[in-house]
């Protein structure tokens, strides 16, 4: 076993409360039955995730929503219709069917319908939804290919369902509701502009490390093992760190002049969606080069550029 495209192997493992890796359009997930405390406990243990950090529940269609959540605000229904299947997670009032372990004791549950044909097929064959965090050890870069998951967990997973390269490449955008009003908990693959076009202006939670509404908001997260800096002025950082083995993470253009070990260019044509899709794979590659430092360029602060900057800020140690 290991990496496979065989859904029957995946179903068989999940039915006996084992956990497996699943592809989604955002990142790979570490999945188990959302109705099984045994499976959920295995996810937390393998990921070394603190129990205060709740999981996202994946369902096969909006029709299933009432099995896991209740008291749906009107704007939640509008968003589900507009964007599911897709990279949008809604935080809603939880039903008793979902164990407290999944939601870290909260009375809300995070839910989404992933837009990946293989995983949608799998979900339709199961009698339960799948709880799944991103398939990386807590705090490290999310996986966008089956090989990344294999690199992290190797033989600890009997099934890694291979759905190819993730088409979005960044996590889902998380929206909660306070007094019926939508509020951004985590920037992600669906831009704020697109969400606002459906439901109007969005509130946003300020960062709070002590009691994060969504721990995806923790200030240090998604980090490569290599020291990483984010800057508007890459030239200046190259100058002040001369003599080090440096890798660059850039939007459109390669740098000439000061020599570096490696440069990753995310989108020569300046397409933010293309850049988002390739971001984590580029971070994985840079992290494998044994560099002293990664210097990332700040992206334009609109659309998915905002999400990319947010992820890069969290990757920055200091
Ligand atoms: O794209 C994604 O969302 C991927 C794929 C696998 O679906 N999943 C993902 O899961 O990114 P994870 O566990 O890495 O991030 C889940 C985020 C965390 O920041 C968690 O705190 C938040 O969702 N979350 C889950 N339940 C919540 C709740 N009830 N209230 C607030 N935030 C919640
Ligand atoms: Mg994650």
mmCIF file of C-alpha atoms and ligand atoms in Angstrom:
data_model
loop_
_atom_site.group_PDB
_atom_site.id
_atom_site.type_symbol
_atom_site.label_atom_id
_atom_site.label_comp_id
_atom_site.label_asym_id
_atom_site.label_seq_id
_atom_site.Cartn_x
_atom_site.Cartn_y
_atom_site.Cartn_z
ATOM 1 C CA UNK A 1 0.000 0.000 0.000
ATOM 2 C CA UNK A 2 1.089 3.604 0.461
ATOM 3 C CA UNK A 3 0.351 5.942 -2.445
ATOM 4 C CA UNK A 4 -2.668 4.658 -4.409
ATOM 5 C CA UNK A 5 -5.684 5.773 -6.445
ATOM 6 C CA UNK A 6 -7.793 2.818 -5.266
ATOM 7 C CA UNK A 7 -10.919 4.117 -3.494
ATOM 8 C CA UNK A 8 -11.844 0.683 -2.140
ATOM 9 C CA UNK A 9 -8.583 0.566 -0.149
ATOM 10 C CA UNK A 10 -9.366 4.015 1.216
ATOM 11 C CA UNK A 11 -12.912 3.069 2.205
ATOM 12 C CA UNK A 12 -11.852 -0.196 3.788
ATOM 13 C CA UNK A 13 -9.270 1.582 5.979
ATOM 14 C CA UNK A 14 -11.661 4.384 7.010
ATOM 15 C CA UNK A 15 -14.448 1.896 7.835
ATOM 16 C CA UNK A 16 -12.225 0.330 10.501
ATOM 17 C CA UNK A 17 -11.384 3.778 11.945
ATOM 18 C CA UNK A 18 -7.901 3.967 10.465
ATOM 19 C CA UNK A 19 -6.744 7.343 9.110
ATOM 20 C CA UNK A 20 -5.601 8.020 5.555
ATOM 21 C CA UNK A 21 -4.429 10.967 3.418
ATOM 22 C CA UNK A 22 -6.930 12.451 0.953
ATOM 23 C CA UNK A 23 -6.463 14.940 -1.874
ATOM 24 C CA UNK A 24 -8.496 18.146 -1.996
ATOM 25 C CA UNK A 25 -8.306 21.163 -4.287
ATOM 26 C CA UNK A 26 -6.547 23.136 -1.513
ATOM 27 C CA UNK A 27 -4.048 20.866 0.259
ATOM 28 C CA UNK A 28 -3.902 17.177 1.201
ATOM 29 C CA UNK A 29 -5.816 16.218 4.351
ATOM 30 C CA UNK A 30 -5.237 13.655 7.097
ATOM 31 C CA UNK A 31 -8.692 12.100 7.230
ATOM 32 C CA UNK A 32 -10.748 9.907 9.535
ATOM 33 C CA UNK A 33 -14.421 9.352 10.326
ATOM 34 C CA UNK A 34 -15.806 12.533 11.885
ATOM 35 C CA UNK A 35 -18.175 10.318 13.914
ATOM 36 C CA UNK A 36 -15.390 8.191 15.457
ATOM 37 C CA UNK A 37 -13.471 9.382 18.515
ATOM 38 C CA UNK A 38 -10.977 6.584 17.905
ATOM 39 C CA UNK A 39 -10.168 7.887 14.401
ATOM 40 C CA UNK A 40 -10.048 11.524 15.538
ATOM 41 C CA UNK A 41 -7.647 10.694 18.379
ATOM 42 C CA UNK A 42 -5.329 9.053 15.804
ATOM 43 C CA UNK A 43 -5.337 12.229 13.682
ATOM 44 C CA UNK A 44 -4.303 14.418 16.642
ATOM 45 C CA UNK A 45 -1.597 11.927 17.652
ATOM 46 C CA UNK A 46 -0.052 11.522 14.178
ATOM 47 C CA UNK A 47 -0.111 15.256 13.447
ATOM 48 C CA UNK A 48 1.118 16.115 16.978
ATOM 49 C CA UNK A 49 -1.643 18.674 17.007
ATOM 50 C CA UNK A 50 -2.718 20.271 20.293
ATOM 51 C CA UNK A 51 -6.235 19.272 21.320
ATOM 52 C CA UNK A 52 -7.366 22.924 21.527
ATOM 53 C CA UNK A 53 -7.114 23.162 17.721
ATOM 54 C CA UNK A 54 -10.359 21.894 16.106
ATOM 55 C CA UNK A 55 -10.671 20.038 12.773
ATOM 56 C CA UNK A 56 -12.614 20.767 9.575
ATOM 57 C CA UNK A 57 -15.421 18.332 8.707
ATOM 58 C CA UNK A 58 -15.652 17.444 4.995
ATOM 59 C CA UNK A 59 -19.047 16.561 3.507
ATOM 60 C CA UNK A 60 -20.070 15.544 -0.038
ATOM 61 C CA UNK A 61 -22.696 18.196 -0.621
ATOM 62 C CA UNK A 62 -24.519 21.111 0.976
ATOM 63 C CA UNK A 63 -27.542 18.775 1.359
ATOM 64 C CA UNK A 64 -25.630 16.936 4.085
ATOM 65 C CA UNK A 65 -25.016 20.108 6.107
ATOM 66 C CA UNK A 66 -28.012 19.630 8.391
ATOM 67 C CA UNK A 67 -26.532 16.293 9.601
ATOM 68 C CA UNK A 68 -23.631 18.141 11.205
ATOM 69 C CA UNK A 69 -24.747 21.748 11.786
ATOM 70 C CA UNK A 70 -27.861 23.691 12.779
ATOM 71 C CA UNK A 71 -29.166 27.283 13.002
ATOM 72 C CA UNK A 72 -27.683 28.245 9.641
ATOM 73 C CA UNK A 73 -27.513 32.022 9.089
ATOM 74 C CA UNK A 74 -28.913 33.208 5.747
ATOM 75 C CA UNK A 75 -25.512 34.395 4.590
ATOM 76 C CA UNK A 76 -24.073 30.927 5.314
ATOM 77 C CA UNK A 77 -26.630 29.349 3.007
ATOM 78 C CA UNK A 78 -25.866 31.944 0.322
ATOM 79 C CA UNK A 79 -22.137 31.268 0.607
ATOM 80 C CA UNK A 80 -22.588 27.492 0.496
ATOM 81 C CA UNK A 81 -24.659 27.821 -2.682
ATOM 82 C CA UNK A 82 -22.166 30.184 -4.280
ATOM 83 C CA UNK A 83 -18.928 28.374 -3.491
ATOM 84 C CA UNK A 84 -19.427 24.663 -2.715
ATOM 85 C CA UNK A 85 -17.807 22.446 -3.755
ATOM 86 C CA UNK A 86 -14.874 24.769 -3.209
ATOM 87 C CA UNK A 87 -12.218 26.255 -0.922
ATOM 88 C CA UNK A 88 -14.564 27.837 1.618
ATOM 89 C CA UNK A 89 -15.037 26.576 5.193
ATOM 90 C CA UNK A 90 -18.035 27.748 7.215
ATOM 91 C CA UNK A 91 -18.025 27.716 11.026
ATOM 92 C CA UNK A 92 -21.561 26.888 12.181
ATOM 93 C CA UNK A 93 -23.448 25.728 15.257
ATOM 94 C CA UNK A 94 -22.559 22.081 15.796
ATOM 95 C CA UNK A 95 -24.918 19.125 16.064
ATOM 96 C CA UNK A 96 -24.465 16.392 18.672
ATOM 97 C CA UNK A 97 -23.436 13.927 15.911
ATOM 98 C CA UNK A 98 -19.990 15.562 15.920
ATOM 99 C CA UNK A 99 -17.800 14.491 18.865
ATOM 100 C CA UNK A 100 -16.354 17.245 21.081
ATOM 101 C CA UNK A 101 -12.878 16.034 20.159
ATOM 102 C CA UNK A 102 -13.411 17.245 16.559
ATOM 103 C CA UNK A 103 -14.412 20.753 17.640
ATOM 104 C CA UNK A 104 -12.045 21.069 20.619
ATOM 105 C CA UNK A 105 -15.051 21.409 22.901
ATOM 106 C CA UNK A 106 -16.485 24.382 20.986
ATOM 107 C CA UNK A 107 -20.207 24.507 20.202
ATOM 108 C CA UNK A 108 -19.351 25.293 16.583
ATOM 109 C CA UNK A 109 -18.127 23.029 13.785
ATOM 110 C CA UNK A 110 -16.086 23.986 10.701
ATOM 111 C CA UNK A 111 -17.513 22.415 7.520
ATOM 112 C CA UNK A 112 -16.718 22.356 3.818
ATOM 113 C CA UNK A 113 -17.399 20.480 0.570
ATOM 114 C CA UNK A 114 -14.010 19.871 -1.067
ATOM 115 C CA UNK A 115 -13.764 20.270 -4.851
ATOM 116 C CA UNK A 116 -11.852 17.151 -5.803
ATOM 117 C CA UNK A 117 -13.473 14.354 -7.864
ATOM 118 C CA UNK A 118 -11.716 11.477 -6.100
ATOM 119 C CA UNK A 119 -12.509 12.709 -2.590
ATOM 120 C CA UNK A 120 -16.102 13.599 -3.499
ATOM 121 C CA UNK A 121 -16.540 10.047 -4.837
ATOM 122 C CA UNK A 122 -15.094 8.660 -1.624
ATOM 123 C CA UNK A 123 -17.320 10.833 0.599
ATOM 124 C CA UNK A 124 -20.401 9.660 -1.302
ATOM 125 C CA UNK A 125 -19.493 6.030 -0.559
ATOM 126 C CA UNK A 126 -19.077 6.588 3.195
ATOM 127 C CA UNK A 127 -21.739 6.596 5.928
ATOM 128 C CA UNK A 128 -19.953 9.425 7.759
ATOM 129 C CA UNK A 129 -18.222 12.722 6.934
ATOM 130 C CA UNK A 130 -14.437 13.031 7.142
ATOM 131 C CA UNK A 131 -12.654 15.168 9.697
ATOM 132 C CA UNK A 132 -9.382 16.279 8.150
ATOM 133 C CA UNK A 133 -6.679 18.784 9.045
ATOM 134 C CA UNK A 134 -3.952 19.487 6.520
ATOM 135 C CA UNK A 135 -1.648 16.437 6.226
ATOM 136 C CA UNK A 136 1.478 17.958 7.749
ATOM 137 C CA UNK A 137 2.967 17.830 11.232
ATOM 138 C CA UNK A 138 1.652 20.740 13.321
ATOM 139 C CA UNK A 139 3.274 24.031 12.278
ATOM 140 C CA UNK A 140 5.009 22.854 9.105
ATOM 141 C CA UNK A 141 4.259 23.546 5.427
ATOM 142 C CA UNK A 142 1.022 22.054 4.096
ATOM 143 C CA UNK A 143 1.326 19.290 1.460
ATOM 144 C CA UNK A 144 0.120 19.907 -2.103
ATOM 145 C CA UNK A 145 1.298 16.561 -3.544
ATOM 146 C CA UNK A 146 1.042 12.948 -2.402
ATOM 147 C CA UNK A 147 4.845 12.830 -2.251
ATOM 148 C CA UNK A 148 4.874 15.642 0.356
ATOM 149 C CA UNK A 149 2.573 13.562 2.572
ATOM 150 C CA UNK A 150 4.758 10.494 2.066
ATOM 151 C CA UNK A 151 7.774 12.613 3.059
ATOM 152 C CA UNK A 152 6.091 13.690 6.295
ATOM 153 C CA UNK A 153 4.446 10.471 7.434
ATOM 154 C CA UNK A 154 6.033 7.697 5.341
ATOM 155 C CA UNK A 155 4.943 4.273 6.554
ATOM 156 C CA UNK A 156 2.677 5.626 9.311
ATOM 157 C CA UNK A 157 -0.122 5.922 6.744
ATOM 158 C CA UNK A 158 -1.335 2.765 5.058
ATOM 159 C CA UNK A 159 -3.243 4.704 2.394
ATOM 160 C CA UNK A 160 -2.239 7.976 0.726
ATOM 161 C CA UNK A 161 -4.928 8.609 -1.873
ATOM 162 C CA UNK A 162 -3.189 10.225 -4.835
ATOM 163 C CA UNK A 163 -5.230 12.948 -6.498
ATOM 164 C CA UNK A 164 -2.302 14.655 -8.195
ATOM 165 C CA UNK A 165 -1.180 18.207 -7.583
ATOM 166 C CA UNK A 166 -3.694 20.327 -5.611
ATOM 167 C CA UNK A 167 -5.345 22.773 -8.010
ATOM 168 C CA UNK A 168 -5.583 25.694 -5.528
ATOM 169 C CA UNK A 169 -2.532 24.994 -3.388
ATOM 170 C CA UNK A 170 -3.507 27.085 -0.327
ATOM 171 C CA UNK A 171 -5.924 26.165 2.468
ATOM 172 C CA UNK A 172 -9.609 27.038 2.369
ATOM 173 C CA UNK A 173 -10.808 30.466 3.480
ATOM 174 C CA UNK A 174 -12.611 30.178 6.836
ATOM 175 C CA UNK A 175 -15.713 32.269 7.554
ATOM 176 C CA UNK A 176 -17.534 32.301 10.888
ATOM 177 C CA UNK A 177 -20.722 34.104 11.895
ATOM 178 C CA UNK A 178 -21.161 36.394 14.856
ATOM 179 C CA UNK A 179 -24.657 37.785 15.429
ATOM 180 C CA UNK A 180 -25.514 36.402 11.988
ATOM 181 C CA UNK A 181 -22.769 38.458 10.310
ATOM 182 C CA UNK A 182 -19.972 36.768 8.330
ATOM 183 C CA UNK A 183 -16.472 37.274 9.689
ATOM 184 C CA UNK A 184 -13.119 36.150 8.283
ATOM 185 C CA UNK A 185 -11.249 33.703 10.525
ATOM 186 C CA UNK A 186 -8.552 32.638 8.059
ATOM 187 C CA UNK A 187 -7.472 33.964 4.660
ATOM 188 C CA UNK A 188 -7.288 31.189 2.071
ATOM 189 C CA UNK A 189 -7.775 30.075 -1.522
ATOM 190 C CA UNK A 190 -11.038 31.967 -1.993
ATOM 191 C CA UNK A 191 -10.364 35.707 -2.133
ATOM 192 C CA UNK A 192 -12.143 38.102 0.212
ATOM 193 C CA UNK A 193 -13.208 40.116 -2.832
ATOM 194 C CA UNK A 194 -15.155 37.114 -4.226
ATOM 195 C CA UNK A 195 -16.852 36.466 -0.882
ATOM 196 C CA UNK A 196 -17.782 40.131 -0.468
ATOM 197 C CA UNK A 197 -19.321 40.106 -3.928
ATOM 198 C CA UNK A 198 -21.831 37.565 -2.525
ATOM 199 C CA UNK A 199 -22.513 38.824 0.989
ATOM 200 C CA UNK A 200 -21.210 42.391 1.207
ATOM 201 C CA UNK A 201 -18.548 43.756 3.561
ATOM 202 C CA UNK A 202 -16.806 41.282 5.843
ATOM 203 C CA UNK A 203 -15.551 41.792 9.353
ATOM 204 C CA UNK A 204 -12.183 40.350 10.223
ATOM 205 C CA UNK A 205 -10.819 39.057 13.501
ATOM 206 C CA UNK A 206 -7.639 40.585 14.772
ATOM 207 C CA UNK A 207 -4.811 38.240 15.529
ATOM 208 C CA UNK A 208 -4.862 36.813 19.023
ATOM 209 C CA UNK A 209 -2.281 34.198 19.857
ATOM 210 C CA UNK A 210 -3.601 33.346 23.285
ATOM 211 C CA UNK A 211 -7.096 32.316 22.275
ATOM 212 C CA UNK A 212 -7.280 32.134 18.499
ATOM 213 C CA UNK A 213 -10.734 31.813 16.956
ATOM 214 C CA UNK A 214 -9.048 29.666 14.296
ATOM 215 C CA UNK A 215 -5.541 28.530 15.172
ATOM 216 C CA UNK A 216 -4.713 28.960 11.470
ATOM 217 C CA UNK A 217 -4.470 32.526 12.792
ATOM 218 C CA UNK A 218 -1.542 31.683 15.090
ATOM 219 C CA UNK A 219 1.159 34.164 14.149
ATOM 220 C CA UNK A 220 3.812 31.488 13.592
ATOM 221 C CA UNK A 221 2.530 28.728 11.314
ATOM 222 C CA UNK A 222 3.194 27.079 7.935
ATOM 223 C CA UNK A 223 6.908 27.474 8.575
ATOM 224 C CA UNK A 224 9.786 25.979 6.621
ATOM 225 C CA UNK A 225 12.591 24.589 8.815
ATOM 226 C CA UNK A 226 14.942 27.123 7.175
ATOM 227 C CA UNK A 227 14.987 30.716 8.510
ATOM 228 C CA UNK A 228 12.720 32.785 6.286
ATOM 229 C CA UNK A 229 12.390 36.547 5.826
ATOM 230 C CA UNK A 230 9.693 38.490 3.978
ATOM 231 C CA UNK A 231 10.527 41.858 2.461
ATOM 232 C CA UNK A 232 9.535 44.627 0.044
ATOM 233 C CA UNK A 233 13.216 45.133 -0.588
ATOM 234 C CA UNK A 234 14.918 41.868 -1.498
ATOM 235 C CA UNK A 235 18.069 43.604 -2.772
ATOM 236 C CA UNK A 236 18.697 45.196 0.588
ATOM 237 C CA UNK A 237 18.287 41.912 2.475
ATOM 238 C CA UNK A 238 20.623 40.192 0.024
ATOM 239 C CA UNK A 239 23.164 42.904 0.777
ATOM 240 C CA UNK A 240 22.836 42.681 4.556
ATOM 241 C CA UNK A 241 23.055 38.858 4.506
ATOM 242 C CA UNK A 242 25.871 38.532 1.992
ATOM 243 C CA UNK A 243 28.065 35.481 2.534
ATOM 244 C CA UNK A 244 25.082 33.289 3.433
ATOM 245 C CA UNK A 245 23.632 30.476 1.316
ATOM 246 C CA UNK A 246 20.368 32.110 0.233
ATOM 247 C CA UNK A 247 17.301 30.974 -1.719
ATOM 248 C CA UNK A 248 14.758 33.426 -3.144
ATOM 249 C CA UNK A 249 10.980 33.079 -3.370
ATOM 250 C CA UNK A 250 9.807 35.615 -5.952
ATOM 251 C CA UNK A 251 6.572 36.559 -7.709
ATOM 252 C CA UNK A 252 7.412 37.290 -11.366
ATOM 253 C CA UNK A 253 11.032 38.064 -12.097
ATOM 254 C CA UNK A 254 14.330 36.356 -11.501
ATOM 255 C CA UNK A 255 17.024 38.542 -9.846
ATOM 256 C CA UNK A 256 20.336 39.186 -11.524
ATOM 257 C CA UNK A 257 23.402 40.480 -9.782
ATOM 258 C CA UNK A 258 24.204 39.116 -6.346
ATOM 259 C CA UNK A 259 24.559 35.303 -6.609
ATOM 260 C CA UNK A 260 22.093 33.073 -4.735
ATOM 261 C CA UNK A 261 21.836 29.271 -4.494
ATOM 262 C CA UNK A 262 18.353 29.001 -5.987
ATOM 263 C CA UNK A 263 15.427 31.156 -7.125
ATOM 264 C CA UNK A 264 11.775 30.108 -7.224
ATOM 265 C CA UNK A 265 9.610 32.241 -9.541
ATOM 266 C CA UNK A 266 5.922 31.684 -8.759
ATOM 267 C CA UNK A 267 4.269 33.272 -11.806
ATOM 268 C CA UNK A 268 6.250 34.912 -14.633
ATOM 269 C CA UNK A 269 2.980 36.278 -16.062
ATOM 270 C CA UNK A 270 1.960 37.855 -12.733
ATOM 271 C CA UNK A 271 -1.062 35.604 -12.092
ATOM 272 C CA UNK A 272 -1.810 35.471 -8.341
ATOM 273 C CA UNK A 273 -3.797 32.217 -8.635
ATOM 274 C CA UNK A 274 -0.861 30.520 -10.323
ATOM 275 C CA UNK A 275 1.447 31.883 -7.620
ATOM 276 C CA UNK A 276 -0.880 30.583 -4.874
ATOM 277 C CA UNK A 277 -1.001 27.143 -6.459
ATOM 278 C CA UNK A 278 2.792 26.823 -6.533
ATOM 279 C CA UNK A 279 3.673 28.523 -3.233
ATOM 280 C CA UNK A 280 3.923 25.529 -0.885
ATOM 281 C CA UNK A 281 5.676 23.265 -3.409
ATOM 282 C CA UNK A 282 8.278 26.026 -3.885
ATOM 283 C CA UNK A 283 8.675 26.352 -0.099
ATOM 284 C CA UNK A 284 9.144 22.561 0.149
ATOM 285 C CA UNK A 285 11.837 22.646 -2.560
ATOM 286 C CA UNK A 286 13.682 25.579 -0.961
ATOM 287 C CA UNK A 287 13.530 23.885 2.430
ATOM 288 C CA UNK A 288 15.272 20.804 1.030
ATOM 289 C CA UNK A 289 18.356 22.713 -0.166
ATOM 290 C CA UNK A 290 19.986 23.124 3.257
ATOM 291 C CA UNK A 291 20.081 26.931 2.891
ATOM 292 C CA UNK A 292 21.043 29.455 5.592
ATOM 293 C CA UNK A 293 18.160 31.720 4.654
ATOM 294 C CA UNK A 294 15.082 31.992 2.444
ATOM 295 C CA UNK A 295 14.132 35.512 1.372
ATOM 296 C CA UNK A 296 10.569 35.911 0.113
ATOM 297 C CA UNK A 297 9.287 38.915 -1.765
ATOM 298 C CA UNK A 298 6.094 40.613 -0.545
ATOM 299 C CA UNK A 299 3.153 40.148 -2.944
ATOM 300 C CA UNK A 300 0.589 42.721 -4.120
ATOM 301 C CA UNK A 301 -1.907 43.125 -1.276
ATOM 302 C CA UNK A 302 -5.147 42.225 -3.044
ATOM 303 C CA UNK A 303 -6.941 39.018 -4.107
ATOM 304 C CA UNK A 304 -4.881 35.914 -3.381
ATOM 305 C CA UNK A 305 -1.832 38.159 -2.926
ATOM 306 C CA UNK A 306 -3.250 38.974 0.524
ATOM 307 C CA UNK A 307 -3.464 35.281 1.381
ATOM 308 C CA UNK A 308 0.069 34.640 0.111
ATOM 309 C CA UNK A 309 1.446 37.532 2.213
ATOM 310 C CA UNK A 310 -0.443 36.216 5.232
ATOM 311 C CA UNK A 311 1.073 32.732 4.828
ATOM 312 C CA UNK A 312 4.544 34.184 4.236
ATOM 313 C CA UNK A 313 4.284 36.368 7.343
ATOM 314 C CA UNK A 314 3.527 33.251 9.386
ATOM 315 C CA UNK A 315 6.467 31.427 7.778
ATOM 316 C CA UNK A 316 8.795 34.170 8.954
ATOM 317 C CA UNK A 317 10.727 33.385 12.106
ATOM 318 C CA UNK A 318 11.938 36.231 14.323
HETATM 319 O O1 LIG B 1 -8.185 23.655 2.892
HETATM 320 C C1 LIG B 1 -8.362 23.240 4.032
HETATM 321 O O2 LIG B 1 -9.110 23.818 4.825
HETATM 322 C C2 LIG B 1 -7.600 21.970 4.448
HETATM 323 C C3 LIG B 1 -8.158 20.796 3.648
HETATM 324 C C4 LIG B 1 -7.571 19.484 4.083
HETATM 325 O O3 LIG B 1 -9.555 20.796 3.709
HETATM 326 N N1 LIG B 1 -7.723 21.749 5.838
HETATM 327 C C5 LIG B 1 -7.112 22.541 6.764
HETATM 328 O O4 LIG B 1 -7.263 22.084 8.050
HETATM 329 O O5 LIG B 1 -6.473 23.529 6.486
HETATM 330 P P1 LIG B 1 -6.379 22.577 9.274
HETATM 331 O O6 LIG B 1 -6.736 21.683 10.388
HETATM 332 O O7 LIG B 1 -4.971 22.650 8.895
HETATM 333 O O8 LIG B 1 -6.970 23.985 9.594
HETATM 334 C C6 LIG B 1 -8.272 24.040 10.132
HETATM 335 C C7 LIG B 1 -8.509 25.406 10.701
HETATM 336 C C8 LIG B 1 -7.745 25.630 11.969
HETATM 337 O O9 LIG B 1 -7.181 26.920 11.928
HETATM 338 C C9 LIG B 1 -8.841 25.515 13.014
HETATM 339 O O10 LIG B 1 -8.550 26.257 14.146
HETATM 340 C C10 LIG B 1 -10.047 26.046 12.267
HETATM 341 O O11 LIG B 1 -9.897 25.494 11.015
HETATM 342 N N2 LIG B 1 -11.284 25.581 12.878
HETATM 343 C C11 LIG B 1 -11.786 24.349 12.904
HETATM 344 N N3 LIG B 1 -12.929 24.288 13.608
HETATM 345 C C12 LIG B 1 -13.175 25.544 14.019
HETATM 346 C C13 LIG B 1 -14.204 26.152 14.811
HETATM 347 N N4 LIG B 1 -15.208 25.443 15.309
HETATM 348 N N5 LIG B 1 -14.124 27.471 15.049
HETATM 349 C C14 LIG B 1 -13.101 28.198 14.551
HETATM 350 N N6 LIG B 1 -12.096 27.682 13.810
HETATM 351 C C15 LIG B 1 -12.127 26.380 13.556
HETATM 352 MG MG1 LIG B 2 -2.993 23.191 8.613
#
